[in-house]
Amino acid sequence: MEVILALAIGVLVGSGVWLMLRPRSYQVIVGLCLLAYGVNLFIFAMGRLYIGAAPIMPKGGFIDPAAYADPLPQSLVLTAIVISFATTALFLVVMIAARGVTGTDHVDGKERNQS
Amino acid sequence: MVAQNLLLMLVLAPFVAAALAATLPAGARNAQCWLAGLSMAVMLLILGMLYPETTQGRSVSGSLDWIGTIGLELTFRMDGFAWLFMVLVAGIGLLVMLYARYYMASDDSFPRLYACLLAFAGAMAGMILSGNIIMLVVFWELTSFASFLLIGYWYRRQDARDGARMSLIVTASGGLCLLVAMVVLGQIAGSYDLETVLKAGPRITGHALYPVVLALFLLGAFTKSAQLPFHFWLPNAMAAPTPVSAYLHSATMVKAGVFVLLRFHPALGGTDAWFQIVTGFGLATMLLGAVNALFKHDLKGLLAYSTISHLGLITALAGIGTPQALIAAVFHIANHAVFKASLFMAAGIIDHETGTRDMRRLSGLARAMPVTAALAIIASAAMAGVPLLNGFLSKEMFFEATYLWNNGSPLDNAAPYIAVLASAFSAAYSLRFIVKVFFGPDAHDLPRQPHEPHGLMRLPVLVLVAICLLIGILPQQVLGGWLQTASLALIGPDLPEFSLKIWHGVNAPFVMSTIAMGLGVLLYLLPRSQIDTGEDSTRLMRRMDVARQYNRSMDILTIRLPRAALRLLSANGLQAQLRAIVLLALAGGWFALRRLDWNVPLPALGPRELVFGLLWLVGAACAIGAAWQAKYHRFAALILMGGAGLVTCATFVWLSAPDLAVTQLLVEIATTALLLLGLRWLPKRDKEIADDRNLRARGRRFRDLLIALGCGTGATAMALAVLLTAPGAAVGDWFLRNAYVEGGGTNVVNVILVDFRAFDTFGEITVLAVVGLTVYALLRRFRPAPESAERPRLQLDDGEQALEAYLFVPAVIMQWLFAPIIALSAYLFFRGHDLPGGGFAAGVTLAVAFLLQYVAANVRWVEARLTVLPMRWMGAGLTTAAMVGAGSWIFGYPFLTAHAQYLDIPLIGKVPFSTAMLFDFGVFSLVLGAIVLMLIAIAHQSLRVASRPAPAPRETGTEAG
């Protein structure tokens, strides 16, 4: 499991970084989304992997933490998901606006050859 | 105890009044004036009640524990000196508040003016009364800040903005120096308590760091009190409204510098360095200020340089430092505040009634406004030091101090001559002010016909001039007692006997005074025509134009240096910049990972791993496919990206994180919808981009591929490195143990979000709100590129009717789904505390419900039937969350402390209820509002474009609320 998840994170991050370095703004958006998946999974994995562990506790009383999934990375990732959604939205709008203003979808606002 | 509370009230009252003033309606000018005046009157009343406690060298103090762990307390302490200064602040404040009511034009913002003036009074009170030297600096900087706001009051004027910025930069940098000085001072003295520091005088002056402390301290005091070479900000601050100049820039704030000089004289003074520097700069400032004032044509410019000169006088007295000199300094602080404030107000009246402050144009005003003229003449006579007026007395004392004290240094020997010369110039400019403005022929080209002002506008001047006369004629009776009290606080029990008298006989100071007066008259009258029509400043002042140096250094610091840094540090274009960041991260990762031992046994692969591996085979294919296709096939890339997202979601389910899965799934939907809406505004990419296949482009891609591969490998290695190590004790265990007991919920993730770490969540929803508003603001004035402005091809071919027919069945289903989705959202929300779900999930779900309606029918149809007010949802959400947080203060708990219990509701049974749930409702409401706002704002773009040919209103209800 660990190896597969690590490889998955690697693929997501690699694809994300590749797209982030591309010149078209849409590529960068998709790249950031993929990168966000990778990073979210990475943060999530920091709490180790629990397969089939109960995420929800019974009511009341003392419980043994070892039997449950680590909630802290989960809540961190939950926050991260929402924030990455917000940044995606913001970047999308910046992209649309920049496209309207500059007439191109190049990240620098101008094509490479017309400096 | 009563005295302590009164003391705290003294500092708090103006701040409270400022908050009230800011909230009063703009038109309530009289109410503003009453509020401000009353708060000043209350301060005076409190001061009157506290006076008995400050006599005989005693002081009142009260303290509030603030940050006890670092020894920071809000200690306030009032002795006789602080008391006298406070009377100036409150008394002149009272008059200024009244004056401002009539000075300001009706279209000026009264709430802003009065709020700033009152806040300034509060900051000043805090500075004067602070018993902790760090807090003293904090309030000191607050006064600089208030001054900045007030100078920039008419912010549409360039000179006001420049003057405000200049004063802030100069005085606030001085304040920073003062802060460092105070920190070192506190370290030397062993305490930040004012009294302890003042008692540690010998230890401080003998310390190796004394020169450093002294230099920094004096930088602070000199910048504030506009001493050379920092005087230039004060004339530029005259862009402020005249009440502000009268209050801040002559009577009180600029006196803060000399206030600390006098206050810290026991701790830092008495050394030769102190004498040479402080007296030297004081005398130089006094002389140059007076010379320059004589040549100013602007009334307020003259008064500003005169203020600089008089501040120089007080500074010189502080430098001399004998008991007599200190008494004279305190006396002159009061005297100068009284006559200069009245002169500023008189100048304001002249400006107000004639429309100009230019002395070249003003003439013969004594006929048009005799009462104001009489008052202004008396006040400027006091400024010149004419007998029977208050200025005369303190000037005599100053002469005596320069004449008497003798340590034989060159400066000391020169002091009396400089003093006489400066006073001569002082007499000269006062005379010029009187003669030029009030006498001579009538001026004919004034912008307005001059006449007497409103009686209440003149009243403050009248009061101040009456005080000038009273002090001048009966000094001992009027001010003697207070001065005694103030000096006692400053100098201590060995205060020499002194008595204020008008006539001391023909002695040295009297002779000096007479020479100065005579010389002053000659100085003005002989070259009169040159002065009246000549240049605005002296050649000397122009040559040492510090303001220009300041501007040049600002230019270098704020424009050239950053630009050079930008050239040096930034890459050309975003890609290079990102590449540098990524490479740096890669290097950091390598640095962290290079020493790890990779010889760990890999876990065996079982059937479970096989399925998981297959799942991620799909996920990886999706991710790589998206990366590959994003350039030419955006839609395919979007779908592939969604595929990778779904696999991520499945992973969350698999690995016992249902909450994450739910949220990820919903956010996935919203993201996809958003990107789909955005796709239409991008340029068509059905032709290949030129030189996409040439060698350089391939080279670039190959390089980036290597980087991406490196990053991917690095991320894998890092994840493995962590995953293959056994976990240590995790914080999560604590949350698991306490979630139910303290948070009252069984869904630990949700409890963490809305209870334990609610403050993070609060910050996060704020981010979301900011993003929503930014999206809305960016799209309000959006203009699409011309080629994407027309309707999409499909719609052009078939028209709207055909489109509706095409989507008929899905549309009906989507409309029917509206209610079930709302129910689902409510369900997710309510079970959130105990089971997967919660405010985020519920908010996104409901937003998706709205989105579906927009997809199902056209925008106009939806908005005719549904009123969505995203702004209100957002506002309500943020407010609810903040209120829930603040509510715990009422019960004496820190911000956002939650309370949980189970309520027994008939029929429904036991329902978990906690304040965290209310907070979660805030989250829900805000998430809903923000997402709907963003989606609608983007969706509306096509509507606006579609209706462009017709002269439809541009903001077609982008936000219905």
Tab-separated table of N, CA, C and O in Angstrom, chain B residues 319 450 456 535 561 581 600 619 639 683 694 759 776:
chain	number	residue	atom	x	y	z
B	319	GLY	N	18.534	70.900	27.430
B	319	GLY	CA	19.948	70.566	27.363
B	319	GLY	C	20.743	71.211	28.476
B	319	GLY	O	21.648	70.600	29.040
B	450	PRO	N	-13.242	90.098	3.326
B	450	PRO	CA	-13.022	89.724	4.725
B	450	PRO	C	-14.056	90.325	5.677
B	450	PRO	O	-14.518	91.456	5.474
B	456	LEU	N	-18.529	81.950	17.784
B	456	LEU	CA	-18.022	80.750	18.444
B	456	LEU	C	-16.708	80.287	17.838
B	456	LEU	O	-15.937	79.586	18.481
B	535	GLU	N	12.209	86.477	-1.769
B	535	GLU	CA	12.055	85.038	-1.914
B	535	GLU	C	11.459	84.431	-0.647
B	535	GLU	O	11.449	85.047	0.411
B	561	LEU	N	16.154	51.246	-5.371
B	561	LEU	CA	16.689	50.058	-4.732
B	561	LEU	C	15.809	48.832	-4.993
B	561	LEU	O	16.302	47.780	-5.395
B	581	ILE	N	11.789	28.367	-8.369
B	581	ILE	CA	11.185	27.948	-7.096
B	581	ILE	C	11.192	26.430	-6.983
B	581	ILE	O	11.584	25.858	-5.959
B	600	VAL	N	15.296	-0.557	3.505
B	600	VAL	CA	14.213	-1.068	4.341
B	600	VAL	C	13.498	-2.158	3.570
B	600	VAL	O	13.344	-2.069	2.357
B	619	GLY	N	-5.553	6.108	-12.013
B	619	GLY	CA	-5.321	7.484	-11.551
B	619	GLY	C	-4.090	8.076	-12.204
B	619	GLY	O	-4.118	9.212	-12.693
B	639	ILE	N	-11.505	16.464	-18.032
B	639	ILE	CA	-12.127	15.207	-17.635
B	639	ILE	C	-11.087	14.276	-16.998
B	639	ILE	O	-11.331	13.657	-15.960
B	683	PRO	N	-8.653	31.267	-25.768
B	683	PRO	CA	-8.546	31.302	-27.225
B	683	PRO	C	-8.672	29.901	-27.794
B	683	PRO	O	-8.312	28.919	-27.148
B	694	ASN	N	9.819	23.293	-32.935
B	694	ASN	CA	11.227	23.506	-33.258
B	694	ASN	C	12.124	23.041	-32.107
B	694	ASN	O	11.641	22.660	-31.030
B	759	PHE	N	-10.170	28.347	15.236
B	759	PHE	CA	-9.596	29.620	14.792
B	759	PHE	C	-8.980	29.485	13.400
B	759	PHE	O	-9.104	30.379	12.576
B	776	TYR	N	-15.595	38.300	-7.708
B	776	TYR	CA	-16.705	39.175	-8.072
B	776	TYR	C	-16.180	40.512	-8.584
B	776	TYR	O	-16.598	41.023	-9.630
